[in-house]
Amino acid sequence: MDFDDLDDAIEQRLAEGDTDVLANMSGVAFEKKTLKTFTGTLPTIPRNKGLPDLNALYPTGDVKMRVFIFYGPGERADDFMFYLRGQHTGAGKWSWLDAAVYEWPGHGTRGAETPAANLEALCADAMECLKPSLEQVGEGGEYEGAPFAFIGRSVGCQLMTMLAKNILIKFGMVPCATVVMDRAAPQFPLLSEKGLSELQSNPDKVVQAFNYEMFNYIDKALYAKDLSLNETLDSSYHKFGCDMLLLKGKGDQKLLDLGKKRPKFTIAKLKIKGSDQTMDLPIESTSSVKELMTAVDSFFSVRKGADLKALSPSGSVIAGATPVSQVAQTGIVVEGLDDFKHPHYTWPHPAVIIGGGFIGVKVAMQYALHKNENFVLFDRHAQAGGDAWHYSATKFSRCQTDYGAFNIWWGHEFNYTGDGGFGASPQSGGRAFLTKSFKGPGAPPEGSGAGTGVDYHPVKAQILEGVRHALKEYNIEKYSQFETDVVSLKIVGDPEAEERYYDLGLRDLKKAKDLVQAEKLKDIKALSAPVKADSTIKASVIYHLPGAYEVTRIVDYPGEDSFIAAGGQIGYGMGSGQGGEFVWDDGRMKDGRCAILGNGAFAVENVRSCVENAAAKVYIVTRRKSLLCPRLPCWFCHQAPDPTPAWFLCKMFQTMYKTAGIEDPFSFYAVVKGNEFTDVTIRQSSRFGIGDVTFLAHAYGLLEYRVDTLARCSGKTLHLTSGDKLEDMGHICKALGLLGDPRVDKLHAITHRVGNCINGDFRRIINADATGMDARRFTTFSAGPGAAGFSKMWYYMHQHPWEWRAAVENGMMKLLPVHKMSDTQPDQTVYMTNVQYEMWAGGVMGSYFPLMARAHGDEASYSHCLIQTMHPTKLFLQYCKADWDRYQDMFRKNCKGCADKSVDYPYTYEMIEDWFKEYNESLGMKIGPDGPTEEFKQSTIELFKKSAEGLAAEIVHGLVKEAKLVSNLKKDDEPFAQVLAIQTHELKKSLTATEAESSLDYDVKYVDAWKDWVSDGYTCKVAEVDCRSKELLVSGDSWKQIIKFLQEKRPQ
């Protein structure tokens, strides 16, 4: 290179090795170095603050190439988490490629930093972040000659161009390929002179022009700052010494054409008083302001019937009879509205939630989260909690699973609403008390947690307090009516008609105190007597959530009277007293012998209650011996992002089973094995009993299984069907299962269920825990994830009724499973189903409503972050071991024959490390016992939040059509989309440096000029994708084109 024409200062800097001076010079050519030919594999890209690890859960494969992505204004690295994850979960289609997104200062995980002052400063920061990666593949590097590619969108194209030149100067390297999109060639500006002036004087106007639909949600100041970085570069600034792929969005021209089209309706411009939030709605020009405000109330009011006022910009009240066409363009200021950010479909009458237990409150919370208070919750109890925890739970009951998976705040949105934070973690404000050591009913005198200061399996009192806390936290109390029974239901109108509603009869139980005991005992005869309703309520949607812990299955055995006459106790191991209350703590259990009939979760809990009260011997008498689950494998499953295979679960069980002296879990009837070790299904009629105490009791000889059934009783003796006897027995505790409440079937006149729909009616939804277990892979053993999924699914459905109608028209109801009265369990109700039924129904629903997945979010990443935040590995292990030792001390002190026994807790941290290693190797993951980084946790929540905001904005399209604000619509007409297009066009056409009357970001000829930025001997390939240019980086079709293009550059 000839430097004769450079001034002395530049020559001096070059002599000192400072090449930065050359980076901004145009018209100067630089030669790339000849590097070694790379044939091996690369390690993952070195991560730092500018290259966050978005793929923290999944390892790369044999990496052959690296790609760096440079996004556009207003974006953040985690916006692309799902697309990068596709390289590892997409059937291995591009695991050879390791991708990183450059995070700008002031964005995403670097949100606390000051944004870059200009493009040059941004490039300098990016260069510093990429430097470790570049040094690895540069001359003399360990992986010299390994290829890397660049992908840029909008300002990201300018950044990567500047960066490419800097890399060529400093390292003598060039990308092996570049991909550009949503930007004209670098010498052409985005904004016109007017646009640049407006960006300085009225930045919100410019930001709205480029983000019309999402304007109410975005960080406007940051977006404006980002736009200012869209600087031009001289046409001779740089040429890429590699092939280029130019992606173009077909949707830009479609939007322009729609924006120029003359509408058949009036556009009403709305603004909330005292806010910068705006909304433009299409409406017939003959409609009145009152009609418009009725629609606004329905779409945006927290509760239907708000006292909204329409004001002129000067503040005067606009009369309701005023035609909208007279005031539409000058604008209408809305008084009495909180925001436009939470649009929702409002039915003519409220949604009624019957049941204030865990899942009933969860559904109410889903409404409250969306600022949709068009619901009422009814429950028979005086407080929330449901039959399961008020009645069925005993005074000794506690959460069997780790609380993280059960906590009522399971779900991304609870991190940034209410008290905030992951579940009931130490960082979650007022909820944090629920995982701290507790002194009170059901807890040891010294407090729970065995001295660790935490309690990860809270007792009944804590569980109930958590549900009540959620009611207050989300302001649900004011729409809850406790001590109220729904005693009648009448469908008003044709059951198939859209106009139908439900007339519910209510009974005030405060006036019927005589029924409290009958309700607790589930005296169905007394409770089923005809009653007259005290009041009625109209409902458009009903969620009936009776739970699955309602009615105890009562079984009487011959000779029970003789057993009782000899001083024995017979009762049922639930707290309700149905069939006869069983008492553990009246002193009779000490040194006593008890037989527990049954082998479900309640039976396992009853074992703990017996040994806590100093029983000398406990027998579980069961027809078949079901699997039990220790605490740590349960926790591991809950924190694992991908479902834990059944074989892996059983393998984790083995250590505890061996310690307890129980046969190998793989030998149990429930474990169905194929030809391969990993081909395992767990199939049993009951859920896992979860806990460590049962195993410890077995190891100490306090517990013994008898695979048999009870034939009859006599004084202090149980006669088993096999002919064996259990003698010197003082207690029989029955845990023979539960039934649904027949009043539920009667109320709805249920003949069948279709999915969750009562008699096929999608506006009457029912849910109860399914019975049994049948799976090859396990996500959870607790209520939290399922309750979250159910509440999100049905809230989405009832907010998008047009999607439901379309699915029905496409045959969905014929594919959903139908449940009728059981042939094998004739004493069971129609509404109760098994797990196979629920899995089938869930699969069909997911296939018909793919967009609904956005409402659920990335539950794999979320559950991993939640459990590792609430129950960190080391602390959870410490807690489990301490509680194990607490019970050992208890047994040695209180239980006959145990004074000299000792059993070490079988699990160690090293074992857990091995679990993670084997899990990763088997499932292609890269999680570890230290849990995810704080950056990953933040990204997981922010990604969901942004997606949820997108869903909220999109629903307005459907609301407008449902409300018939515009008449005579054809099936494919989208009036709200046309509003967006028109308003975008009007705003942008004078702001962008394009031809007159064009609101495109760039003229096509300037986009095509990218071909001039490619050196001789290389090509600029053009591909069109059916989306808008701003969406290209998150389009599946775009990534197909990108991967195909990069595949051609992949070294062998």
mmCIF file with all atom_site columns, N, CA, C and O in Angstrom, residues 562-593:
data_model
loop_
_atom_site.group_PDB
_atom_site.id
_atom_site.type_symbol
_atom_site.label_atom_id
_atom_site.label_alt_id
_atom_site.label_comp_id
_atom_site.label_asym_id
_atom_site.label_entity_id
_atom_site.label_seq_id
_atom_site.pdbx_PDB_ins_code
_atom_site.Cartn_x
_atom_site.Cartn_y
_atom_site.Cartn_z
_atom_site.occupancy
_atom_site.B_iso_or_equiv
_atom_site.pdbx_formal_charge
_atom_site.auth_seq_id
_atom_site.auth_comp_id
_atom_site.auth_asym_id
_atom_site.auth_atom_id
_atom_site.pdbx_PDB_model_num
ATOM 1   N N  . SER A 1 562 ? -65.353 -55.939 65.236 1.00 0.00 ? 562 SER A N  1
ATOM 2   C CA . SER A 1 562 ? -64.551 -56.730 66.171 1.00 0.00 ? 562 SER A CA 1
ATOM 3   C C  . SER A 1 562 ? -63.201 -56.068 66.413 1.00 0.00 ? 562 SER A C  1
ATOM 4   O O  . SER A 1 562 ? -62.687 -56.062 67.537 1.00 0.00 ? 562 SER A O  1
ATOM 5   N N  . PHE A 1 563 ? -62.617 -55.513 65.348 1.00 0.00 ? 563 PHE A N  1
ATOM 6   C CA . PHE A 1 563 ? -61.317 -54.844 65.485 1.00 0.00 ? 563 PHE A CA 1
ATOM 7   C C  . PHE A 1 563 ? -61.437 -53.638 66.410 1.00 0.00 ? 563 PHE A C  1
ATOM 8   O O  . PHE A 1 563 ? -60.595 -53.419 67.290 1.00 0.00 ? 563 PHE A O  1
ATOM 9   N N  . ILE A 1 564 ? -62.508 -52.862 66.224 1.00 0.00 ? 564 ILE A N  1
ATOM 10  C CA . ILE A 1 564 ? -62.711 -51.670 67.041 1.00 0.00 ? 564 ILE A CA 1
ATOM 11  C C  . ILE A 1 564 ? -63.024 -52.060 68.479 1.00 0.00 ? 564 ILE A C  1
ATOM 12  O O  . ILE A 1 564 ? -62.533 -51.438 69.438 1.00 0.00 ? 564 ILE A O  1
ATOM 13  N N  . ALA A 1 565 ? -63.836 -53.128 68.659 1.00 0.00 ? 565 ALA A N  1
ATOM 14  C CA . ALA A 1 565 ? -64.201 -53.576 70.004 1.00 0.00 ? 565 ALA A CA 1
ATOM 15  C C  . ALA A 1 565 ? -62.974 -53.996 70.807 1.00 0.00 ? 565 ALA A C  1
ATOM 16  O O  . ALA A 1 565 ? -62.949 -53.891 72.044 1.00 0.00 ? 565 ALA A O  1
ATOM 17  N N  . ALA A 1 566 ? -61.943 -54.451 70.111 1.00 0.00 ? 566 ALA A N  1
ATOM 18  C CA . ALA A 1 566 ? -60.715 -54.880 70.796 1.00 0.00 ? 566 ALA A CA 1
ATOM 19  C C  . ALA A 1 566 ? -59.771 -53.705 71.058 1.00 0.00 ? 566 ALA A C  1
ATOM 20  O O  . ALA A 1 566 ? -58.611 -53.899 71.436 1.00 0.00 ? 566 ALA A O  1
ATOM 21  N N  . GLY A 1 567 ? -60.270 -52.490 70.835 1.00 0.00 ? 567 GLY A N  1
ATOM 22  C CA . GLY A 1 567 ? -59.470 -51.301 71.109 1.00 0.00 ? 567 GLY A CA 1
ATOM 23  C C  . GLY A 1 567 ? -58.777 -50.726 69.897 1.00 0.00 ? 567 GLY A C  1
ATOM 24  O O  . GLY A 1 567 ? -57.968 -49.798 70.040 1.00 0.00 ? 567 GLY A O  1
ATOM 25  N N  . GLY A 1 568 ? -59.045 -51.270 68.711 1.00 0.00 ? 568 GLY A N  1
ATOM 26  C CA . GLY A 1 568 ? -58.385 -50.783 67.504 1.00 0.00 ? 568 GLY A CA 1
ATOM 27  C C  . GLY A 1 568 ? -59.029 -49.523 66.943 1.00 0.00 ? 568 GLY A C  1
ATOM 28  O O  . GLY A 1 568 ? -60.184 -49.202 67.232 1.00 0.00 ? 568 GLY A O  1
ATOM 29  N N  . GLN A 1 569 ? -58.276 -48.828 66.112 1.00 0.00 ? 569 GLN A N  1
ATOM 30  C CA . GLN A 1 569 ? -58.750 -47.614 65.436 1.00 0.00 ? 569 GLN A CA 1
ATOM 31  C C  . GLN A 1 569 ? -58.844 -47.878 63.946 1.00 0.00 ? 569 GLN A C  1
ATOM 32  O O  . GLN A 1 569 ? -57.909 -48.412 63.336 1.00 0.00 ? 569 GLN A O  1
ATOM 33  N N  . ILE A 1 570 ? -59.966 -47.508 63.332 1.00 0.00 ? 570 ILE A N  1
ATOM 34  C CA . ILE A 1 570 ? -60.138 -47.596 61.881 1.00 0.00 ? 570 ILE A CA 1
ATOM 35  C C  . ILE A 1 570 ? -60.609 -46.224 61.386 1.00 0.00 ? 570 ILE A C  1
ATOM 36  O O  . ILE A 1 570 ? -61.558 -45.656 61.931 1.00 0.00 ? 570 ILE A O  1
ATOM 37  N N  . GLY A 1 571 ? -59.952 -45.712 60.366 1.00 0.00 ? 571 GLY A N  1
ATOM 38  C CA . GLY A 1 571 ? -60.364 -44.428 59.805 1.00 0.00 ? 571 GLY A CA 1
ATOM 39  C C  . GLY A 1 571 ? -59.711 -44.223 58.449 1.00 0.00 ? 571 GLY A C  1
ATOM 40  O O  . GLY A 1 571 ? -58.966 -45.068 57.945 1.00 0.00 ? 571 GLY A O  1
ATOM 41  N N  . TYR A 1 572 ? -60.014 -43.082 57.875 1.00 0.00 ? 572 TYR A N  1
ATOM 42  C CA . TYR A 1 572 ? -59.491 -42.742 56.553 1.00 0.00 ? 572 TYR A CA 1
ATOM 43  C C  . TYR A 1 572 ? -58.405 -41.681 56.697 1.00 0.00 ? 572 TYR A C  1
ATOM 44  O O  . TYR A 1 572 ? -58.532 -40.741 57.485 1.00 0.00 ? 572 TYR A O  1
ATOM 45  N N  . GLY A 1 573 ? -57.350 -41.853 55.921 1.00 0.00 ? 573 GLY A N  1
ATOM 46  C CA . GLY A 1 573 ? -56.156 -41.029 56.085 1.00 0.00 ? 573 GLY A CA 1
ATOM 47  C C  . GLY A 1 573 ? -56.223 -39.676 55.431 1.00 0.00 ? 573 GLY A C  1
ATOM 48  O O  . GLY A 1 573 ? -55.221 -39.200 54.882 1.00 0.00 ? 573 GLY A O  1
ATOM 49  N N  . MET A 1 574 ? -57.389 -39.050 55.448 1.00 0.00 ? 574 MET A N  1
ATOM 50  C CA . MET A 1 574 ? -57.544 -37.685 54.965 1.00 0.00 ? 574 MET A CA 1
ATOM 51  C C  . MET A 1 574 ? -58.068 -36.838 56.114 1.00 0.00 ? 574 MET A C  1
ATOM 52  O O  . MET A 1 574 ? -58.587 -37.355 57.097 1.00 0.00 ? 574 MET A O  1
ATOM 53  N N  . GLY A 1 575 ? -57.978 -35.555 55.977 1.00 0.00 ? 575 GLY A N  1
ATOM 54  C CA . GLY A 1 575 ? -58.369 -34.692 57.067 1.00 0.00 ? 575 GLY A CA 1
ATOM 55  C C  . GLY A 1 575 ? -59.839 -34.411 57.175 1.00 0.00 ? 575 GLY A C  1
ATOM 56  O O  . GLY A 1 575 ? -60.290 -33.796 58.139 1.00 0.00 ? 575 GLY A O  1
ATOM 57  N N  . SER A 1 576 ? -60.625 -34.836 56.213 1.00 0.00 ? 576 SER A N  1
ATOM 58  C CA . SER A 1 576 ? -62.038 -34.472 56.194 1.00 0.00 ? 576 SER A CA 1
ATOM 59  C C  . SER A 1 576 ? -62.884 -35.244 57.195 1.00 0.00 ? 576 SER A C  1
ATOM 60  O O  . SER A 1 576 ? -63.948 -34.799 57.581 1.00 0.00 ? 576 SER A O  1
ATOM 61  N N  . GLY A 1 577 ? -62.408 -36.414 57.565 1.00 0.00 ? 577 GLY A N  1
ATOM 62  C CA . GLY A 1 577 ? -63.210 -37.246 58.461 1.00 0.00 ? 577 GLY A CA 1
ATOM 63  C C  . GLY A 1 577 ? -64.245 -38.077 57.745 1.00 0.00 ? 577 GLY A C  1
ATOM 64  O O  . GLY A 1 577 ? -65.036 -38.787 58.379 1.00 0.00 ? 577 GLY A O  1
ATOM 65  N N  . GLN A 1 578 ? -64.274 -38.009 56.435 1.00 0.00 ? 578 GLN A N  1
ATOM 66  C CA . GLN A 1 578 ? -65.233 -38.820 55.675 1.00 0.00 ? 578 GLN A CA 1
ATOM 67  C C  . GLN A 1 578 ? -64.984 -40.303 55.942 1.00 0.00 ? 578 GLN A C  1
ATOM 68  O O  . GLN A 1 578 ? -63.856 -40.775 55.857 1.00 0.00 ? 578 GLN A O  1
ATOM 69  N N  . GLY A 1 579 ? -66.030 -41.025 56.262 1.00 0.00 ? 579 GLY A N  1
ATOM 70  C CA . GLY A 1 579 ? -65.922 -42.448 56.507 1.00 0.00 ? 579 GLY A CA 1
ATOM 71  C C  . GLY A 1 579 ? -65.359 -42.790 57.874 1.00 0.00 ? 579 GLY A C  1
ATOM 72  O O  . GLY A 1 579 ? -65.241 -43.960 58.227 1.00 0.00 ? 579 GLY A O  1
ATOM 73  N N  . GLY A 1 580 ? -64.978 -41.773 58.636 1.00 0.00 ? 580 GLY A N  1
ATOM 74  C CA . GLY A 1 580 ? -64.391 -41.990 59.947 1.00 0.00 ? 580 GLY A CA 1
ATOM 75  C C  . GLY A 1 580 ? -63.018 -41.372 60.016 1.00 0.00 ? 580 GLY A C  1
ATOM 76  O O  . GLY A 1 580 ? -62.126 -41.706 59.234 1.00 0.00 ? 580 GLY A O  1
ATOM 77  N N  . GLU A 1 581 ? -62.829 -40.463 60.944 1.00 0.00 ? 581 GLU A N  1
ATOM 78  C CA . GLU A 1 581 ? -61.568 -39.730 61.051 1.00 0.00 ? 581 GLU A CA 1
ATOM 79  C C  . GLU A 1 581 ? -60.486 -40.609 61.669 1.00 0.00 ? 581 GLU A C  1
ATOM 80  O O  . GLU A 1 581 ? -60.726 -41.348 62.613 1.00 0.00 ? 581 GLU A O  1
ATOM 81  N N  . PHE A 1 582 ? -59.288 -40.524 61.106 1.00 0.00 ? 582 PHE A N  1
ATOM 82  C CA . PHE A 1 582 ? -58.143 -41.244 61.662 1.00 0.00 ? 582 PHE A CA 1
ATOM 83  C C  . PHE A 1 582 ? -57.301 -40.255 62.457 1.00 0.00 ? 582 PHE A C  1
ATOM 84  O O  . PHE A 1 582 ? -56.991 -39.161 61.980 1.00 0.00 ? 582 PHE A O  1
ATOM 85  N N  . VAL A 1 583 ? -56.928 -40.654 63.675 1.00 0.00 ? 583 VAL A N  1
ATOM 86  C CA . VAL A 1 583 ? -56.184 -39.770 64.568 1.00 0.00 ? 583 VAL A CA 1
ATOM 87  C C  . VAL A 1 583 ? -54.793 -40.348 64.810 1.00 0.00 ? 583 VAL A C  1
ATOM 88  O O  . VAL A 1 583 ? -54.650 -41.506 65.194 1.00 0.00 ? 583 VAL A O  1
ATOM 89  N N  . TRP A 1 584 ? -53.776 -39.520 64.578 1.00 0.00 ? 584 TRP A N  1
ATOM 90  C CA . TRP A 1 584 ? -52.394 -39.961 64.779 1.00 0.00 ? 584 TRP A CA 1
ATOM 91  C C  . TRP A 1 584 ? -51.813 -39.516 66.119 1.00 0.00 ? 584 TRP A C  1
ATOM 92  O O  . TRP A 1 584 ? -50.934 -40.154 66.658 1.00 0.00 ? 584 TRP A O  1
ATOM 93  N N  . ASP A 1 585 ? -52.265 -38.372 66.620 1.00 0.00 ? 585 ASP A N  1
ATOM 94  C CA . ASP A 1 585 ? -51.532 -37.713 67.693 1.00 0.00 ? 585 ASP A CA 1
ATOM 95  C C  . ASP A 1 585 ? -52.250 -37.704 69.044 1.00 0.00 ? 585 ASP A C  1
ATOM 96  O O  . ASP A 1 585 ? -52.063 -36.788 69.839 1.00 0.00 ? 585 ASP A O  1
ATOM 97  N N  . ASP A 1 586 ? -53.061 -38.745 69.308 1.00 0.00 ? 586 ASP A N  1
ATOM 98  C CA . ASP A 1 586 ? -53.722 -38.808 70.620 1.00 0.00 ? 586 ASP A CA 1
ATOM 99  C C  . ASP A 1 586 ? -52.981 -39.723 71.591 1.00 0.00 ? 586 ASP A C  1
ATOM 100 O O  . ASP A 1 586 ? -53.492 -40.070 72.662 1.00 0.00 ? 586 ASP A O  1
ATOM 101 N N  . GLY A 1 587 ? -51.774 -40.151 71.212 1.00 0.00 ? 587 GLY A N  1
ATOM 102 C CA . GLY A 1 587 ? -50.958 -40.991 72.077 1.00 0.00 ? 587 GLY A CA 1
ATOM 103 C C  . GLY A 1 587 ? -51.053 -42.470 71.778 1.00 0.00 ? 587 GLY A C  1
ATOM 104 O O  . GLY A 1 587 ? -50.168 -43.251 72.157 1.00 0.00 ? 587 GLY A O  1
ATOM 105 N N  . ARG A 1 588 ? -52.099 -42.896 71.081 1.00 0.00 ? 588 ARG A N  1
ATOM 106 C CA . ARG A 1 588 ? -52.278 -44.332 70.816 1.00 0.00 ? 588 ARG A CA 1
ATOM 107 C C  . ARG A 1 588 ? -51.303 -44.865 69.772 1.00 0.00 ? 588 ARG A C  1
ATOM 108 O O  . ARG A 1 588 ? -51.030 -46.071 69.727 1.00 0.00 ? 588 ARG A O  1
ATOM 109 N N  . MET A 1 589 ? -50.769 -43.988 68.939 1.00 0.00 ? 589 MET A N  1
ATOM 110 C CA . MET A 1 589 ? -49.880 -44.454 67.881 1.00 0.00 ? 589 MET A CA 1
ATOM 111 C C  . MET A 1 589 ? -48.502 -44.849 68.433 1.00 0.00 ? 589 MET A C  1
ATOM 112 O O  . MET A 1 589 ? -47.810 -45.693 67.844 1.00 0.00 ? 589 MET A O  1
ATOM 113 N N  . LYS A 1 590 ? -48.098 -44.283 69.591 1.00 0.00 ? 590 LYS A N  1
ATOM 114 C CA . LYS A 1 590 ? -46.769 -44.575 70.135 1.00 0.00 ? 590 LYS A CA 1
ATOM 115 C C  . LYS A 1 590 ? -46.630 -46.069 70.413 1.00 0.00 ? 590 LYS A C  1
ATOM 116 O O  . LYS A 1 590 ? -47.448 -46.675 71.106 1.00 0.00 ? 590 LYS A O  1
ATOM 117 N N  . ASP A 1 591 ? -45.561 -46.638 69.828 1.00 0.00 ? 591 ASP A N  1
ATOM 118 C CA . ASP A 1 591 ? -45.252 -48.068 69.947 1.00 0.00 ? 591 ASP A CA 1
ATOM 119 C C  . ASP A 1 591 ? -46.344 -48.950 69.367 1.00 0.00 ? 591 ASP A C  1
ATOM 120 O O  . ASP A 1 591 ? -46.362 -50.158 69.608 1.00 0.00 ? 591 ASP A O  1
ATOM 121 N N  . GLY A 1 592 ? -47.251 -48.356 68.601 1.00 0.00 ? 592 GLY A N  1
ATOM 122 C CA . GLY A 1 592 ? -48.342 -49.120 68.009 1.00 0.00 ? 592 GLY A CA 1
ATOM 123 C C  . GLY A 1 592 ? -47.993 -49.662 66.638 1.00 0.00 ? 592 GLY A C  1
ATOM 124 O O  . GLY A 1 592 ? -46.942 -49.345 66.061 1.00 0.00 ? 592 GLY A O  1
ATOM 125 N N  . ARG A 1 593 ? -48.882 -50.470 66.108 1.00 0.00 ? 593 ARG A N  1
ATOM 126 C CA . ARG A 1 593 ? -48.716 -51.083 64.786 1.00 0.00 ? 593 ARG A CA 1
ATOM 127 C C  . ARG A 1 593 ? -49.898 -50.687 63.917 1.00 0.00 ? 593 ARG A C  1
ATOM 128 O O  . ARG A 1 593 ? -51.053 -50.825 64.335 1.00 0.00 ? 593 ARG A O  1
#
